[in-house]
PDB file of C-alpha atoms in Angstrom:
ATOM      1  CA  MET M  98       1.515   6.678 -43.211  1.00 46.00           C
ATOM      2  CA  GLN M  99       4.812   7.425 -41.469  1.00 46.00           C
ATOM      3  CA  THR M 100       4.895   9.025 -38.058  1.00 45.00           C
ATOM      4  CA  ASN M 101       7.631  10.294 -35.800  1.00 47.00           C
ATOM      5  CA  ARG M 102       5.749   9.437 -32.630  1.00 50.00           C
ATOM      6  CA  SER M 103       7.407   6.837 -30.401  1.00 55.00           C
ATOM      7  CA  PRO M 104       5.562   3.568 -29.698  1.00 54.00           C
ATOM      8  CA  LEU M 105       5.251   4.620 -26.053  1.00 54.00           C
ATOM      9  CA  TRP M 106       3.190   7.633 -27.098  1.00 52.00           C
ATOM     10  CA  VAL M 107       0.976   5.422 -29.237  1.00 50.00           C
ATOM     11  CA  LEU M 108       0.527   2.963 -26.383  1.00 54.00           C
ATOM     12  CA  GLY M 109      -0.144   5.851 -24.023  1.00 57.00           C
ATOM     13  CA  GLY M 110      -3.036   7.271 -26.031  1.00 54.00           C
ATOM     14  CA  ALA M 111      -5.669   5.250 -24.192  1.00 46.00           C
ATOM     15  CA  VAL M 112      -4.064   5.983 -20.837  1.00 47.00           C
ATOM     16  CA  VAL M 113      -4.009   9.719 -21.532  1.00 48.00           C
ATOM     17  CA  GLY M 114      -7.625   9.715 -22.654  1.00 49.00           C
ATOM     18  CA  PHE M 115      -8.667   8.019 -19.452  1.00 44.00           C
ATOM     19  CA  ALA M 116      -6.507  10.243 -17.282  1.00 48.00           C
ATOM     20  CA  LEU M 117      -7.391  13.630 -18.811  1.00 50.00           C
ATOM     21  CA  PRO M 118     -10.393  14.288 -16.541  1.00 49.00           C
ATOM     22  CA  PHE M 119      -8.301  13.569 -13.473  1.00 46.00           C
ATOM     23  CA  LEU M 120      -5.406  15.704 -14.710  1.00 51.00           C
ATOM     24  CA  GLY M 121      -7.872  18.521 -15.335  1.00 51.00           C
ATOM     25  CA  MET M 122      -9.141  18.265 -11.781  1.00 47.00           C
ATOM     26  CA  ALA M 123      -5.549  18.279 -10.509  1.00 47.00           C
ATOM     27  CA  CYS M 124      -4.795  21.437 -12.491  1.00 49.00           C
ATOM     28  CA  VAL M 125      -7.871  23.180 -11.076  1.00 44.00           C
ATOM     29  CA  ALA M 126      -6.826  22.179  -7.579  1.00 46.00           C
ATOM     30  CA  ALA M 127      -3.287  23.401  -8.248  1.00 45.00           C
ATOM     31  CA  VAL M 128      -4.567  26.791  -9.408  1.00 43.00           C
ATOM     32  CA  CYS M 129      -6.696  27.095  -6.288  1.00 44.00           C
ATOM     33  CA  LEU M 130      -3.772  26.218  -4.062  1.00 43.00           C
ATOM     34  CA  PHE M 131      -1.567  28.666  -5.922  1.00 42.00           C
ATOM     35  CA  SER M 132      -4.082  31.427  -5.239  1.00 42.00           C
ATOM     36  CA  LEU M 133      -4.256  30.496  -1.583  1.00 39.00           C
ATOM     37  CA  ALA M 134      -0.465  30.484  -1.404  1.00 41.00           C
ATOM     38  CA  GLY M 135      -0.353  34.194  -2.149  1.00 41.00           C
ATOM     39  CA  ALA M 136      -2.222  34.878   1.046  1.00 37.00           C
ATOM     40  CA  SER M 137      -0.618  32.229   3.228  1.00 38.00           C
ATOM     41  CA  GLY M 138       2.995  32.623   2.133  1.00 38.00           C
ATOM     42  CA  LEU M 139       3.208  28.917   1.258  1.00 37.00           C
ATOM     43  CA  ALA M 140       5.087  29.544  -1.962  1.00 36.00           C
ATOM     44  CA  SER M 141       7.742  31.585  -0.224  1.00 34.00           C
ATOM     45  CA  THR M 142       8.947  28.729   1.967  1.00 34.00           C
ATOM     46  CA  GLY M 143       7.965  25.298   0.628  1.00 34.00           C
ATOM     47  CA  VAL M 144       9.972  23.652   3.436  1.00 34.00           C
ATOM     48  CA  SER M 145       8.707  22.183   6.704  1.00 39.00           C
ATOM     49  CA  GLN M 146      10.733  21.752   9.842  1.00 56.00           C
ATOM     50  CA  ASN M 147      13.132  18.834   9.529  1.00 83.00           C
ATOM     51  CA  GLN M 148      12.946  17.820  13.195  1.00 87.00           C
ATOM     52  CA  GLN M 149       9.804  17.641  15.285  1.00 90.00           C
ATOM     53  CA  HIS M 150       9.547  16.991  19.008  1.00 88.00           C
ATOM     54  CA  ILE M 151       7.088  14.154  19.659  1.00 91.00           C
ATOM     55  CA  SER M 152       7.164  13.477  23.388  1.00 90.00           C
ATOM     56  CA  GLY M 153       9.241  13.494  26.535  1.00 86.00           C
ATOM     57  CA  PRO M 154      11.645  16.217  27.679  1.00 88.00           C
ATOM     58  CA  THR M 155      12.478  19.044  25.297  1.00 89.00           C
ATOM     59  CA  SER M 156      16.210  18.515  25.730  1.00 90.00           C
ATOM     60  CA  GLY M 157      18.617  15.755  26.634  1.00 92.00           C
ATOM     61  CA  PRO M 158      19.214  12.258  25.275  1.00 95.00           C
ATOM     62  CA  ALA M 159      16.796  11.332  22.509  1.00 97.00           C
ATOM     63  CA  VAL M 160      15.431   8.564  20.350  1.00 98.00           C
ATOM     64  CA  ALA M 161      15.151   9.652  16.712  1.00 98.00           C
ATOM     65  CA  VAL M 162      12.182   8.280  14.777  1.00 98.00           C
ATOM     66  CA  ILE M 163      12.652   7.728  11.030  1.00 98.00           C
ATOM     67  CA  ASP M 164       9.927   6.386   8.729  1.00 97.00           C
ATOM     68  CA  ILE M 165      10.283   3.879   5.899  1.00 97.00           C
ATOM     69  CA  ASP M 166       6.805   4.407   4.482  1.00 95.00           C
ATOM     70  CA  GLY M 167       5.678   3.221   1.063  1.00 94.00           C
ATOM     71  CA  GLU M 168       7.500   1.844  -1.953  1.00 94.00           C
ATOM     72  CA  ILE M 169      11.287   2.119  -1.686  1.00 96.00           C
ATOM     73  CA  VAL M 170      12.797   4.053  -4.582  1.00 93.00           C
ATOM     74  CA  SER M 171      16.022   5.809  -5.521  1.00 91.00           C
ATOM     75  CA  GLY M 172      16.318   9.555  -6.081  1.00 84.00           C
ATOM     76  CA  SER M 173      14.826  12.363  -4.016  1.00 77.00           C
ATOM     77  CA  SER M 174      11.271  13.375  -3.190  1.00 68.00           C
ATOM     78  CA  GLY M 175      11.423  16.249  -5.672  1.00 55.00           C
ATOM     79  CA  THR M 176      11.653  13.741  -8.544  1.00 51.00           C
ATOM     80  CA  ILE M 177       8.693  11.631  -7.429  1.00 52.00           C
ATOM     81  CA  GLY M 178       5.193  12.111  -8.805  1.00 49.00           C
ATOM     82  CA  LEU M 179       2.292  13.797  -7.044  1.00 45.00           C
ATOM     83  CA  GLY M 180       0.048  11.925  -4.655  1.00 45.00           C
ATOM     84  CA  SER M 181       2.105   8.779  -4.044  1.00 54.00           C
ATOM     85  CA  SER M 182       3.765   7.457  -0.928  1.00 80.00           C
ATOM     86  CA  TYR M 183       7.425   6.570  -1.365  1.00 90.00           C
ATOM     87  CA  ALA M 184      10.409   5.859   0.854  1.00 93.00           C
ATOM     88  CA  VAL M 185      13.098   7.684  -1.116  1.00 93.00           C
ATOM     89  CA  SER M 186      16.725   6.762  -0.483  1.00 94.00           C
ATOM     90  CA  GLY M 187      17.961  10.274  -1.236  1.00 93.00           C
ATOM     91  CA  ASP M 188      15.727  11.624   1.529  1.00 94.00           C
ATOM     92  CA  ILE M 189      16.149   8.876   4.122  1.00 96.00           C
ATOM     93  CA  ILE M 190      19.945   8.527   4.072  1.00 97.00           C
ATOM     94  CA  PRO M 191      20.536  12.182   5.113  1.00 96.00           C
ATOM     95  CA  LEU M 192      18.150  11.614   8.040  1.00 97.00           C
ATOM     96  CA  VAL M 193      20.192   8.599   9.145  1.00 97.00           C
ATOM     97  CA  GLN M 194      23.372  10.669   8.830  1.00 97.00           C
ATOM     98  CA  GLN M 195      21.746  13.474  10.826  1.00 96.00           C
ATOM     99  CA  ALA M 196      20.854  11.045  13.627  1.00 97.00           C
ATOM    100  CA  ALA M 197      24.360   9.576  13.530  1.00 97.00           C
ATOM    101  CA  SER M 198      26.034  12.977  13.904  1.00 96.00           C
ATOM    102  CA  ASP M 199      23.763  14.259  16.686  1.00 96.00           C
ATOM    103  CA  SER M 200      25.415  13.451  20.011  1.00 96.00           C
ATOM    104  CA  GLU M 201      22.075  13.721  21.825  1.00 96.00           C
ATOM    105  CA  VAL M 202      20.498  10.998  19.666  1.00 97.00           C
ATOM    106  CA  LYS M 203      21.268   7.749  21.450  1.00 97.00           C
ATOM    107  CA  ALA M 204      19.141   5.377  19.371  1.00 98.00           C
ATOM    108  CA  ILE M 205      16.989   5.208  16.240  1.00 98.00           C
ATOM    109  CA  LEU M 206      13.435   3.907  16.049  1.00 98.00           C
ATOM    110  CA  LEU M 207      12.750   2.843  12.472  1.00 98.00           C
ATOM    111  CA  ARG M 208       9.024   2.707  11.684  1.00 98.00           C
ATOM    112  CA  VAL M 209       8.602   0.454   8.645  1.00 98.00           C
ATOM    113  CA  ASP M 210       5.424   0.137   6.596  1.00 97.00           C
ATOM    114  CA  SER M 211       6.571  -0.852   3.118  1.00 97.00           C
ATOM    115  CA  PRO M 212       6.184  -3.561   0.461  1.00 96.00           C
ATOM    116  CA  GLY M 213       9.816  -2.996  -0.539  1.00 96.00           C
ATOM    117  CA  GLY M 214      10.986  -1.767  -3.900  1.00 94.00           C
ATOM    118  CA  SER M 215      14.279  -0.915  -5.559  1.00 95.00           C
ATOM    119  CA  VAL M 216      17.169  -3.299  -4.875  1.00 96.00           C
ATOM    120  CA  VAL M 217      19.711  -0.466  -5.019  1.00 96.00           C
ATOM    121  CA  ALA M 218      17.713   1.947  -2.844  1.00 96.00           C
ATOM    122  CA  SER M 219      17.056  -0.755  -0.230  1.00 97.00           C
ATOM    123  CA  ASP M 220      20.747  -1.628  -0.098  1.00 97.00           C
ATOM    124  CA  GLU M 221      21.815   2.021   0.156  1.00 98.00           C
ATOM    125  CA  ILE M 222      19.493   2.665   3.100  1.00 98.00           C
ATOM    126  CA  TYR M 223      20.562  -0.587   4.772  1.00 98.00           C
ATOM    127  CA  HIS M 224      24.248   0.312   4.567  1.00 98.00           C
ATOM    128  CA  ALA M 225      23.623   3.845   5.857  1.00 98.00           C
ATOM    129  CA  LEU M 226      21.871   2.370   8.893  1.00 98.00           C
ATOM    130  CA  LYS M 227      24.576  -0.244   9.451  1.00 97.00           C
ATOM    131  CA  GLY M 228      27.219   2.466   9.475  1.00 96.00           C
ATOM    132  CA  CYS M 229      25.438   4.973  11.702  1.00 96.00           C
ATOM    133  CA  GLY M 230      26.902   3.677  14.960  1.00 96.00           C
ATOM    134  CA  LYS M 231      23.629   3.976  16.907  1.00 97.00           C
ATOM    135  CA  PRO M 232      21.345   1.201  18.222  1.00 98.00           C
ATOM    136  CA  ILE M 233      18.389   0.651  15.896  1.00 98.00           C
ATOM    137  CA  VAL M 234      14.995  -0.841  16.741  1.00 98.00           C
ATOM    138  CA  VAL M 235      12.344  -1.543  14.095  1.00 98.00           C
ATOM    139  CA  SER M 236       8.645  -1.101  14.721  1.00 98.00           C
ATOM    140  CA  MET M 237       6.753  -2.945  11.982  1.00 98.00           C
ATOM    141  CA  GLY M 238       3.440  -1.553  10.782  1.00 97.00           C
ATOM    142  CA  GLU M 239       0.918  -3.150   8.452  1.00 97.00           C
ATOM    143  CA  LEU M 240       3.631  -4.404   6.118  1.00 97.00           C
ATOM    144  CA  ASP M 241       7.380  -4.883   6.376  1.00 98.00           C
ATOM    145  CA  ALA M 242       8.106  -6.993   3.339  1.00 97.00           C
ATOM    146  CA  SER M 243      10.914  -7.680   0.897  1.00 96.00           C
ATOM    147  CA  GLY M 244      13.001  -4.479   0.604  1.00 97.00           C
ATOM    148  CA  GLY M 245      11.452  -3.197   3.833  1.00 97.00           C
ATOM    149  CA  PHE M 246      12.542  -6.396   5.556  1.00 98.00           C
ATOM    150  CA  TYR M 247      15.987  -6.074   3.939  1.00 98.00           C
ATOM    151  CA  ILE M 248      16.378  -2.609   5.474  1.00 98.00           C
ATOM    152  CA  SER M 249      15.131  -3.921   8.831  1.00 98.00           C
ATOM    153  CA  MET M 250      18.075  -6.320   8.963  1.00 98.00           C
ATOM    154  CA  ALA M 251      20.252  -3.356   9.945  1.00 98.00           C
ATOM    155  CA  ALA M 252      18.475  -3.230  13.321  1.00 98.00           C
ATOM    156  CA  GLN M 253      19.484  -4.888  16.576  1.00 98.00           C
ATOM    157  CA  TYR M 254      15.868  -5.574  17.567  1.00 98.00           C
ATOM    158  CA  LEU M 255      12.660  -6.086  15.575  1.00 98.00           C
ATOM    159  CA  VAL M 256       9.166  -5.607  17.001  1.00 98.00           C
ATOM    160  CA  ALA M 257       6.218  -6.785  14.900  1.00 98.00           C
ATOM    161  CA  ASN M 258       2.516  -6.337  15.429  1.00 98.00           C
ATOM    162  CA  PRO M 259       0.960  -9.813  15.709  1.00 98.00           C
ATOM    163  CA  ASN M 260      -0.832  -9.124  12.414  1.00 97.00           C
ATOM    164  CA  THR M 261       2.028  -7.468  10.533  1.00 98.00           C
ATOM    165  CA  LEU M 262       2.815  -9.058   7.188  1.00 98.00           C
ATOM    166  CA  THR M 263       6.565  -9.473   6.898  1.00 98.00           C
ATOM    167  CA  GLY M 264       9.209 -11.511   5.105  1.00 97.00           C
ATOM    168  CA  SER M 265       8.770 -11.880   1.327  1.00 97.00           C
ATOM    169  CA  ILE M 266      12.468 -12.642   1.019  1.00 98.00           C
ATOM    170  CA  GLY M 267      13.145 -12.654  -2.694  1.00 96.00           C
ATOM    171  CA  VAL M 268      13.759 -10.724  -5.902  1.00 96.00           C
ATOM    172  CA  ILE M 269      11.479  -9.972  -8.822  1.00 92.00           C
ATOM    173  CA  SER M 270      11.657  -8.388 -12.246  1.00 90.00           C
ATOM    174  CA  GLU M 271       8.652  -7.898 -14.489  1.00 89.00           C
ATOM    175  CA  PHE M 272       8.983  -7.368 -18.231  1.00 86.00           C
ATOM    176  CA  PRO M 273       5.851  -5.956 -19.907  1.00 86.00           C
ATOM    177  CA  GLU M 274       5.490  -7.393 -23.395  1.00 85.00           C
ATOM    178  CA  ALA M 275       3.108  -5.673 -25.806  1.00 85.00           C
ATOM    179  CA  SER M 276       4.107  -7.046 -29.208  1.00 85.00           C
ATOM    180  CA  GLN M 277       0.599  -8.334 -29.963  1.00 88.00           C
ATOM    181  CA  LEU M 278      -0.960  -5.018 -28.976  1.00 88.00           C
ATOM    182  CA  MET M 279       1.511  -3.143 -31.175  1.00 83.00           C
ATOM    183  CA  LYS M 280       0.668  -5.483 -34.048  1.00 85.00           C
ATOM    184  CA  ASN M 281      -3.035  -4.826 -33.562  1.00 88.00           C
ATOM    185  CA  LEU M 282      -2.341  -1.091 -33.600  1.00 89.00           C
ATOM    186  CA  GLY M 283      -0.358  -1.417 -36.812  1.00 89.00           C
ATOM    187  CA  VAL M 284       2.861  -0.238 -35.180  1.00 89.00           C
ATOM    188  CA  THR M 285       6.215  -1.834 -35.943  1.00 87.00           C
ATOM    189  CA  VAL M 286       9.557  -1.034 -34.337  1.00 87.00           C
ATOM    190  CA  ALA M 287      12.875  -1.225 -36.147  1.00 88.00           C
ATOM    191  CA  VAL M 288      15.690  -2.092 -33.735  1.00 88.00           C
ATOM    192  CA  ILE M 289      19.337  -1.561 -34.663  1.00 91.00           C
ATOM    193  CA  LYS M 290      21.544  -3.136 -32.014  1.00 90.00           C
ATOM    194  CA  SER M 291      25.171  -3.940 -31.348  1.00 94.00           C
ATOM    195  CA  GLY M 292      24.629  -7.382 -29.846  1.00 91.00           C
ATOM    196  CA  ALA M 293      22.105 -10.201 -29.859  1.00 90.00           C
ATOM    197  CA  VAL M 294      20.763  -9.435 -26.383  1.00 89.00           C
ATOM    198  CA  LYS M 295      21.123  -5.644 -26.375  1.00 90.00           C
ATOM    199  CA  ASP M 296      17.324  -5.291 -26.451  1.00 88.00           C
ATOM    200  CA  MET M 297      16.708  -8.078 -23.944  1.00 88.00           C
ATOM    201  CA  GLY M 298      13.493  -7.331 -22.094  1.00 84.00           C
ATOM    202  CA  SER M 299      12.137  -5.022 -24.773  1.00 86.00           C
ATOM    203  CA  MET M 300       8.375  -4.646 -24.637  1.00 85.00           C
ATOM    204  CA  TYR M 301       8.250  -4.931 -28.418  1.00 85.00           C
ATOM    205  CA  ARG M 302       9.038  -8.662 -28.592  1.00 89.00           C
ATOM    206  CA  PRO M 303       8.889 -11.764 -26.354  1.00 90.00           C
ATOM    207  CA  MET M 304      12.025 -12.750 -24.456  1.00 90.00           C
ATOM    208  CA  THR M 305      13.826 -15.832 -25.699  1.00 92.00           C
ATOM    209  CA  ASP M 306      14.587 -18.769 -23.407  1.00 94.00           C
ATOM    210  CA  GLU M 307      18.285 -17.853 -23.548  1.00 95.00           C
ATOM    211  CA  GLU M 308      17.509 -14.295 -22.434  1.00 91.00           C
ATOM    212  CA  LYS M 309      15.353 -15.534 -19.577  1.00 92.00           C
ATOM    213  CA  ALA M 310      18.231 -17.750 -18.444  1.00 95.00           C
ATOM    214  CA  LEU M 311      20.635 -14.801 -18.529  1.00 94.00           C
ATOM    215  CA  TRP M 312      18.287 -12.667 -16.462  1.00 92.00           C
ATOM    216  CA  GLN M 313      17.686 -15.534 -14.028  1.00 95.00           C
ATOM    217  CA  LYS M 314      21.410 -15.438 -13.216  1.00 96.00           C
ATOM    218  CA  VAL M 315      21.045 -11.757 -12.286  1.00 95.00           C
ATOM    219  CA  ILE M 316      18.031 -12.577 -10.111  1.00 95.00           C
ATOM    220  CA  ASP M 317      19.846 -15.471  -8.422  1.00 96.00           C
ATOM    221  CA  GLU M 318      22.907 -13.370  -7.591  1.00 96.00           C
ATOM    222  CA  THR M 319      20.780 -10.633  -6.038  1.00 96.00           C
ATOM    223  CA  TYR M 320      18.637 -13.206  -4.239  1.00 97.00           C
ATOM    224  CA  HIS M 321      21.630 -14.863  -2.573  1.00 97.00           C
ATOM    225  CA  SER M 322      22.778 -11.449  -1.342  1.00 97.00           C
ATOM    226  CA  PHE M 323      19.348 -10.942   0.252  1.00 98.00           C
ATOM    227  CA  VAL M 324      19.493 -14.357   1.920  1.00 98.00           C
ATOM    228  CA  GLN M 325      22.940 -13.567   3.331  1.00 98.00           C
ATOM    229  CA  ILE M 326      21.744 -10.198   4.662  1.00 98.00           C
ATOM    230  CA  VAL M 327      18.894 -11.953   6.490  1.00 98.00           C
ATOM    231  CA  ALA M 328      21.223 -14.652   7.813  1.00 98.00           C
ATOM    232  CA  ASP M 329      23.600 -12.011   9.167  1.00 98.00           C
ATOM    233  CA  GLY M 330      20.841  -9.813  10.586  1.00 97.00           C
ATOM    234  CA  ARG M 331      18.990 -12.633  12.336  1.00 98.00           C
ATOM    235  CA  HIS M 332      22.098 -14.593  13.364  1.00 97.00           C
ATOM    236  CA  MET M 333      20.984 -17.601  11.356  1.00 97.00           C
ATOM    237  CA  SER M 334      22.720 -19.805   8.824  1.00 97.00           C
ATOM    238  CA  THR M 335      21.851 -19.530   5.155  1.00 97.00           C
ATOM    239  CA  GLU M 336      20.541 -23.099   5.404  1.00 97.00           C
ATOM    240  CA  GLN M 337      18.029 -21.910   7.993  1.00 97.00           C
ATOM    241  CA  VAL M 338      16.978 -18.914   5.908  1.00 98.00           C
ATOM    242  CA  LEU M 339      16.597 -20.600   2.511  1.00 98.00           C
ATOM    243  CA  PRO M 340      13.404 -22.567   3.331  1.00 97.00           C
ATOM    244  CA  LEU M 341      11.798 -19.249   4.398  1.00 97.00           C
ATOM    245  CA  ALA M 342      13.033 -17.338   1.367  1.00 97.00           C
ATOM    246  CA  ASP M 343      10.592 -18.342  -1.353  1.00 96.00           C
ATOM    247  CA  GLY M 344       8.849 -14.966  -1.449  1.00 95.00           C
ATOM    248  CA  ARG M 345       6.050 -15.751   0.993  1.00 96.00           C
ATOM    249  CA  VAL M 346       4.941 -13.351   3.710  1.00 97.00           C
ATOM    250  CA  PHE M 347       4.451 -14.273   7.359  1.00 98.00           C
ATOM    251  CA  THR M 348       2.281 -12.815  10.077  1.00 98.00           C
ATOM    252  CA  GLY M 349       4.046 -11.288  13.049  1.00 98.00           C
ATOM    253  CA  ARG M 350       3.230 -14.382  15.106  1.00 98.00           C
ATOM    254  CA  GLN M 351       4.658 -16.697  12.457  1.00 98.00           C
ATOM    255  CA  ALA M 352       7.755 -14.523  12.051  1.00 98.00           C
ATOM    256  CA  LEU M 353       8.413 -14.664  15.801  1.00 98.00           C
ATOM    257  CA  ALA M 354       8.146 -18.461  15.827  1.00 98.00           C
ATOM    258  CA  LEU M 355      10.590 -18.638  12.890  1.00 98.00           C
ATOM    259  CA  GLY M 356      13.121 -16.271  14.470  1.00 98.00           C
ATOM    260  CA  LEU M 357      12.596 -13.499  11.913  1.00 98.00           C
ATOM    261  CA  VAL M 358      11.590 -10.952  14.580  1.00 98.00           C
ATOM    262  CA  ASP M 359      12.449 -10.558  18.246  1.00 98.00           C
ATOM    263  CA  ALA M 360       9.125  -9.666  19.836  1.00 98.00           C
ATOM    264  CA  LEU M 361       5.454  -8.983  19.266  1.00 98.00           C
ATOM    265  CA  GLY M 362       4.265  -5.562  20.352  1.00 98.00           C
ATOM    266  CA  TYR M 363       3.521  -2.012  19.408  1.00 97.00           C
ATOM    267  CA  GLU M 364       5.380   1.201  18.729  1.00 97.00           C
ATOM    268  CA  ALA M 365       5.545   2.040  22.449  1.00 97.00           C
ATOM    269  CA  ASP M 366       7.285  -1.271  23.094  1.00 97.00           C
ATOM    270  CA  ALA M 367       9.783  -0.623  20.306  1.00 98.00           C
ATOM    271  CA  LEU M 368      10.408   2.890  21.643  1.00 98.00           C
ATOM    272  CA  ALA M 369      11.082   1.566  25.148  1.00 97.00           C
ATOM    273  CA  LYS M 370      13.542  -0.966  23.733  1.00 98.00           C
ATOM    274  CA  ALA M 371      15.324   1.708  21.683  1.00 98.00           C
ATOM    275  CA  ALA M 372      15.684   3.917  24.768  1.00 98.00           C
ATOM    276  CA  ALA M 373      17.067   0.990  26.775  1.00 98.00           C
ATOM    277  CA  LEU M 374      19.582   0.071  24.071  1.00 98.00           C
ATOM    278  CA  GLY M 375      20.605   3.722  23.918  1.00 97.00           C
ATOM    279  CA  GLY M 376      21.217   3.810  27.662  1.00 97.00           C
ATOM    280  CA  ILE M 377      18.533   6.439  28.292  1.00 96.00           C
ATOM    281  CA  LYS M 378      17.245   6.493  31.860  1.00 93.00           C
ATOM    282  CA  GLY M 379      13.674   7.551  32.522  1.00 90.00           C
ATOM    283  CA  THR M 380      11.400   9.011  29.878  1.00 91.00           C
ATOM    284  CA  PRO M 381      13.279   9.558  26.617  1.00 93.00           C
ATOM    285  CA  ARG M 382      13.024  12.634  24.461  1.00 96.00           C
ATOM    286  CA  VAL M 383      11.490  11.473  21.191  1.00 97.00           C
ATOM    287  CA  ILE M 384      12.063  13.408  17.978  1.00 97.00           C
ATOM    288  CA  HIS M 385      10.824  12.719  14.473  1.00 97.00           C
ATOM    289  CA  LEU M 386      13.202  13.275  11.580  1.00 96.00           C
ATOM    290  CA  ALA M 387      11.597  13.824   8.189  1.00 92.00           C
ATOM    291  CA  PRO M 388      12.797  15.238   4.874  1.00 85.00           C
ATOM    292  CA  PRO M 389      11.935  18.876   4.114  1.00 74.00           C
ATOM    293  CA  ALA M 390       8.506  18.963   2.514  1.00 66.00           C
ATOM    294  CA  LEU M 391       8.284  20.381  -0.990  1.00 58.00           C
ATOM    295  CA  SER M 392       4.998  22.239  -1.305  1.00 53.00           C
ATOM    296  CA  LEU M 393       2.713  21.600  -4.247  1.00 51.00           C
ATOM    297  CA  VAL M 394       3.173  25.182  -5.407  1.00 51.00           C
ATOM    298  CA  SER M 395       6.969  24.954  -5.273  1.00 52.00           C
ATOM    299  CA  ALA M 396       6.890  21.666  -7.154  1.00 51.00           C
ATOM    300  CA  LEU M 397       4.622  23.100  -9.837  1.00 52.00           C
ATOM    301  CA  LEU M 398       6.803  26.189 -10.220  1.00 50.00           C
ATOM    302  CA  SER M 399       9.960  24.095 -10.512  1.00 46.00           C
ATOM    303  CA  GLY M 400       8.369  21.763 -13.070  1.00 48.00           C
ATOM    304  CA  GLN M 401       9.176  18.649 -11.042  1.00 48.00           C
ATOM    305  CA  ILE M 402       5.615  17.386 -10.806  1.00 48.00           C
ATOM    306  CA  SER M 403       4.642  18.367 -14.322  1.00 43.00           C
ATOM    307  CA  GLN M 404       7.599  16.472 -15.786  1.00 46.00           C
ATOM    308  CA  SER M 405       6.769  13.328 -13.828  1.00 48.00           C
ATOM    309  CA  LEU M 406       3.173  13.422 -15.070  1.00 46.00           C
ATOM    310  CA  LEU M 407       3.990  13.694 -18.789  1.00 48.00           C
ATOM    311  CA  PRO M 408       2.543  10.596 -20.504  1.00 48.00           C
ATOM    312  CA  GLY M 409       5.844   9.598 -22.093  1.00 48.00           C
ATOM    313  CA  ASN M 410       7.763   9.873 -18.802  1.00 50.00           C
ATOM    314  CA  PHE M 411       4.983   8.187 -16.843  1.00 47.00           C
ATOM    315  CA  LEU M 412       4.807   5.233 -19.225  1.00 52.00           C
ATOM    316  CA  SER M 413       8.585   4.887 -19.444  1.00 55.00           C
ATOM    317  CA  ASP M 414       8.803   4.645 -15.650  1.00 57.00           C
ATOM    318  CA  LEU M 415       5.825   2.302 -15.479  1.00 55.00           C
ATOM    319  CA  LEU M 416       6.980  -0.095 -18.186  1.00 58.00           C
ATOM    320  CA  ALA M 417      10.748  -0.090 -17.596  1.00 63.00           C
ATOM    321  CA  PRO M 418      11.930  -3.424 -16.150  1.00 65.00           C
ATOM    322  CA  LYS M 419      13.351  -3.133 -12.645  1.00 76.00           C
ATOM    323  CA  LEU M 420      15.304  -5.337 -10.283  1.00 84.00           C
ATOM    324  CA  GLU M 421      13.284  -5.217  -7.072  1.00 89.00           C
ATOM    325  CA  TYR M 422      12.991  -6.525  -3.547  1.00 89.00           C
ATOM    326  CA  ARG M 423       9.207  -6.050  -3.672  1.00 88.00           C
ATOM    327  CA  TRP M 424       6.159  -7.948  -2.526  1.00 87.00           C
ATOM    328  CA  THR M 425       3.699  -7.986  -5.407  1.00 83.00           C
ATOM    329  CA  GLY M 426       0.677  -8.477  -3.171  1.00 74.00           C
ATOM    330  CA  GLN M 427       0.318  -4.710  -2.828  1.00 59.00           C
TER     331      GLN M 427
END
């Protein structure tokens, strides 16, 4: 029997069946929140304050705190699904630009807790930080790996918790391959293409050795860029970095011994260093810069969340091959 459903929809049937109870619960919760919004006025604003005073004087020279929290992705927070933690380049770069243009901000404290993610997003954030013209200090949280570590190379000083996991210098791409599953489901895919490798990485067939070799060249080129970024950021030679750049993670103590961070400590230590590099005397004013928060109600009304949760869109995003600076241990 012929069908006009795409193979992704067929493959997604089991996922949808499993997820339906949870989606139902989410819809009930959304309706409840929508009702509450009428009384609270939540739907009328949908935006939180961009800048929040954390500590110190209420005016004068400041250290701006910016978070790199979660998987690093391109886009903006309005295009990201519900309930996930992401460091979104389209949100973070404006914060860096805001700190750069504020004459009272003398330094940036970058709090990083991320396994990395998109190669492009990591590079965009890195270059925004490098061009901001302000001293940058990194305070590493639980994890500052791969793309997170790449971004951290824009800083003048790196502070790691002794138990932070950091490093994971490397590049990865994963290509889901479901040809056997499709065969078992009785689904075949006709591919009309303009060149022999136009469908390289397709989930509907295994990759050939020649295709793997082609993609390895892409990986190698991106990898060498990462190694050079680390060499520049840590004032090391590429020969010193290469033995450390096999994808492994290091504890904060190990990273210090290898020259990948400058000190072991905590956020207060990183803040004090940022204030000193910014030339701030005495207790610094500390402000937190964060992207405007899109409320659940606003997102539902705009259709942003609902579109991201559609099975076809969800599976396309999940299964699409990506070029990533990402530690796969998380």
